[in-house]
PDB file of C-alpha atoms in Angstrom:
ATOM      1  CA  MET A   1      71.451  85.959   1.366  1.00 71.00           C
ATOM      2  CA  THR A   2      71.051  84.914   4.981  1.00 76.00           C
ATOM      3  CA  LEU A   3      73.526  87.498   6.214  1.00 77.00           C
ATOM      4  CA  ALA A   4      72.047  90.197   3.976  1.00 78.00           C
ATOM      5  CA  TRP A   5      68.510  89.541   5.190  1.00 77.00           C
ATOM      6  CA  TYR A   6      69.133  88.796   8.879  1.00 80.00           C
ATOM      7  CA  GLY A   7      72.599  90.111   9.737  1.00 80.00           C
ATOM      8  CA  HIS A   8      71.369  93.636  10.399  1.00 80.00           C
ATOM      9  CA  LEU A   9      69.038  92.251  13.057  1.00 83.00           C
ATOM     10  CA  ARG A  10      72.026  90.953  15.031  1.00 82.00           C
ATOM     11  CA  LEU A  11      73.847  94.237  14.511  1.00 83.00           C
ATOM     12  CA  GLY A  12      70.784  95.968  16.011  1.00 83.00           C
ATOM     13  CA  GLU A  13      70.790  93.623  18.988  1.00 82.00           C
ATOM     14  CA  LEU A  14      74.496  94.445  19.564  1.00 83.00           C
ATOM     15  CA  GLY A  15      73.684  98.167  19.379  1.00 87.00           C
ATOM     16  CA  ILE A  16      75.829  98.707  16.276  1.00 88.00           C
ATOM     17  CA  SER A  17      73.048  99.534  13.816  1.00 85.00           C
ATOM     18  CA  ARG A  18      70.268 100.458  16.217  1.00 86.00           C
ATOM     19  CA  ASN A  19      70.396 104.153  15.277  1.00 89.00           C
ATOM     20  CA  TRP A  20      71.093 103.664  11.586  1.00 90.00           C
ATOM     21  CA  PRO A  21      68.374 105.067   9.280  1.00 93.00           C
ATOM     22  CA  LEU A  22      66.531 102.427   7.320  1.00 91.00           C
ATOM     23  CA  TYR A  23      68.159 103.433   4.028  1.00 94.00           C
ATOM     24  CA  VAL A  24      71.645 102.774   5.528  1.00 92.00           C
ATOM     25  CA  VAL A  25      70.522  99.312   6.721  1.00 89.00           C
ATOM     26  CA  ILE A  26      69.181  98.595   3.246  1.00 91.00           C
ATOM     27  CA  LEU A  27      72.413  99.738   1.556  1.00 93.00           C
ATOM     28  CA  PHE A  28      74.486  97.698   4.036  1.00 89.00           C
ATOM     29  CA  SER A  29      72.355  94.624   3.283  1.00 90.00           C
ATOM     30  CA  TRP A  30      72.683  95.191  -0.476  1.00 91.00           C
ATOM     31  CA  LEU A  31      76.456  95.296  -0.202  1.00 91.00           C
ATOM     32  CA  ILE A  32      76.395  91.922   1.557  1.00 87.00           C
ATOM     33  CA  ALA A  33      73.939  90.589  -1.037  1.00 89.00           C
ATOM     34  CA  LEU A  34      76.187  91.764  -3.868  1.00 92.00           C
ATOM     35  CA  ALA A  35      79.057  89.679  -2.483  1.00 88.00           C
ATOM     36  CA  GLU A  36      76.772  86.649  -2.069  1.00 85.00           C
ATOM     37  CA  TYR A  37      75.375  87.050  -5.592  1.00 88.00           C
ATOM     38  CA  SER A  38      78.916  87.210  -6.928  1.00 92.00           C
ATOM     39  CA  PHE A  39      79.198  83.545  -5.930  1.00 89.00           C
ATOM     40  CA  GLN A  40      75.682  82.326  -6.608  1.00 88.00           C
ATOM     41  CA  VAL A  41      75.235  83.630 -10.153  1.00 92.00           C
ATOM     42  CA  PRO A  42      78.426  82.029 -11.543  1.00 94.00           C
ATOM     43  CA  ALA A  43      77.614  78.783  -9.729  1.00 92.00           C
ATOM     44  CA  ASN A  44      74.189  78.685 -11.385  1.00 93.00           C
ATOM     45  CA  ARG A  45      75.671  79.454 -14.799  1.00 94.00           C
ATOM     46  CA  MET A  46      78.245  76.667 -14.457  1.00 96.00           C
ATOM     47  CA  GLY A  47      75.798  74.182 -12.970  1.00 94.00           C
ATOM     48  CA  TYR A  48      72.928  74.668 -15.401  1.00 95.00           C
ATOM     49  CA  VAL A  49      72.459  71.879 -17.920  1.00 94.00           C
ATOM     50  CA  GLY A  50      71.907  74.451 -20.711  1.00 94.00           C
ATOM     51  CA  ASN A  51      75.474  75.682 -20.143  1.00 95.00           C
ATOM     52  CA  GLY A  52      77.035  72.223 -19.964  1.00 95.00           C
ATOM     53  CA  GLY A  53      76.427  71.653 -16.255  1.00 94.00           C
ATOM     54  CA  PRO A  54      74.764  68.651 -14.652  1.00 93.00           C
ATOM     55  CA  PHE A  55      71.633  70.303 -13.122  1.00 92.00           C
ATOM     56  CA  THR A  56      68.227  71.336 -14.427  1.00 92.00           C
ATOM     57  CA  LEU A  57      66.720  74.653 -13.412  1.00 91.00           C
ATOM     58  CA  VAL A  58      64.425  73.008 -10.854  1.00 88.00           C
ATOM     59  CA  GLN A  59      67.327  71.007  -9.380  1.00 89.00           C
ATOM     60  CA  LEU A  60      69.425  74.158  -9.013  1.00 91.00           C
ATOM     61  CA  LYS A  61      66.602  75.938  -7.179  1.00 88.00           C
ATOM     62  CA  VAL A  62      65.833  73.054  -4.821  1.00 86.00           C
ATOM     63  CA  LEU A  63      69.536  72.588  -4.095  1.00 86.00           C
ATOM     64  CA  GLN A  64      69.939  76.332  -3.463  1.00 86.00           C
ATOM     65  CA  GLU A  65      67.047  76.306  -0.985  1.00 84.00           C
ATOM     66  CA  ALA A  66      68.496  73.330   0.885  1.00 83.00           C
ATOM     67  CA  ILE A  67      71.922  75.056   1.096  1.00 85.00           C
ATOM     68  CA  THR A  68      70.254  78.234   2.243  1.00 84.00           C
ATOM     69  CA  LEU A  69      68.444  76.310   4.977  1.00 83.00           C
ATOM     70  CA  VAL A  70      71.717  74.786   6.241  1.00 83.00           C
ATOM     71  CA  VAL A  71      73.431  78.181   6.247  1.00 84.00           C
ATOM     72  CA  PHE A  72      70.424  79.769   7.967  1.00 82.00           C
ATOM     73  CA  THR A  73      70.438  77.073  10.650  1.00 82.00           C
ATOM     74  CA  ILE A  74      74.100  77.681  11.377  1.00 83.00           C
ATOM     75  CA  VAL A  75      73.652  81.462  11.462  1.00 82.00           C
ATOM     76  CA  ALA A  76      70.533  81.206  13.633  1.00 81.00           C
ATOM     77  CA  THR A  77      72.223  78.990  16.211  1.00 82.00           C
ATOM     78  CA  VAL A  78      75.705  80.580  16.208  1.00 83.00           C
ATOM     79  CA  VAL A  79      75.112  84.268  15.520  1.00 81.00           C
ATOM     80  CA  PHE A  80      71.663  84.539  17.122  1.00 81.00           C
ATOM     81  CA  GLN A  81      72.543  82.447  20.184  1.00 80.00           C
ATOM     82  CA  GLY A  82      69.097  82.825  21.773  1.00 71.00           C
ATOM     83  CA  GLN A  83      67.424  80.916  18.916  1.00 75.00           C
ATOM     84  CA  SER A  84      66.825  77.264  19.365  1.00 79.00           C
ATOM     85  CA  ILE A  85      65.969  74.484  16.904  1.00 81.00           C
ATOM     86  CA  ARG A  86      62.889  72.534  17.937  1.00 87.00           C
ATOM     87  CA  TRP A  87      61.485  69.198  16.801  1.00 92.00           C
ATOM     88  CA  ASN A  88      59.106  70.794  14.276  1.00 93.00           C
ATOM     89  CA  HIS A  89      61.989  72.663  12.713  1.00 86.00           C
ATOM     90  CA  ILE A  90      63.907  69.396  12.326  1.00 88.00           C
ATOM     91  CA  VAL A  91      60.907  67.724  10.728  1.00 93.00           C
ATOM     92  CA  SER A  92      60.587  70.603   8.235  1.00 88.00           C
ATOM     93  CA  PHE A  93      64.316  70.365   7.479  1.00 85.00           C
ATOM     94  CA  VAL A  94      64.022  66.629   6.811  1.00 89.00           C
ATOM     95  CA  LEU A  95      61.086  67.267   4.475  1.00 90.00           C
ATOM     96  CA  LEU A  96      63.146  69.838   2.596  1.00 84.00           C
ATOM     97  CA  ILE A  97      65.970  67.352   2.228  1.00 85.00           C
ATOM     98  CA  ALA A  98      63.404  64.878   0.937  1.00 89.00           C
ATOM     99  CA  ALA A  99      62.379  67.526  -1.623  1.00 85.00           C
ATOM    100  CA  VAL A 100      65.979  67.644  -2.815  1.00 83.00           C
ATOM    101  CA  TYR A 101      65.998  63.874  -3.126  1.00 87.00           C
ATOM    102  CA  PHE A 102      62.786  63.840  -5.170  1.00 87.00           C
ATOM    103  CA  ALA A 103      63.963  66.681  -7.362  1.00 84.00           C
ATOM    104  CA  PHE A 104      67.054  64.646  -8.323  1.00 84.00           C
ATOM    105  CA  ILE A 105      65.282  61.382  -9.055  1.00 86.00           C
ATOM    106  CA  ASN A 106      65.757  60.581 -12.721  1.00 75.00           C
ATOM    107  CA  THR A 107      62.284  59.796 -13.998  1.00 63.00           C
ATOM    108  CA  GLU A 108      63.341  59.501 -17.644  1.00 64.00           C
ATOM    109  CA  LYS A 109      63.563  55.929 -18.886  1.00 54.00           C
TER     110      LYS A 109
END
């Protein structure tokens, strides 16, 4: 979803989509989102414990957010080259990774 939500901003910076009407930008973003959903939805279905997978619903969501953060960080630093990662961003990333850890702790005994 990172490219669907933020990719059009980079295209605007490059002058590619600067003059596009908003509805064209929305349609373009939805086409990207459709491709991303085509991977995410099957992964959730296969990974969900109710369908024989190893993850609970909460674990899937927390894991998805952590993956999204990693992808966003790469896109922000590579595609949007003027963006920089600061110490407070790193601290928030570490706390999100801690959230993944805590979500996967098996508390059942």
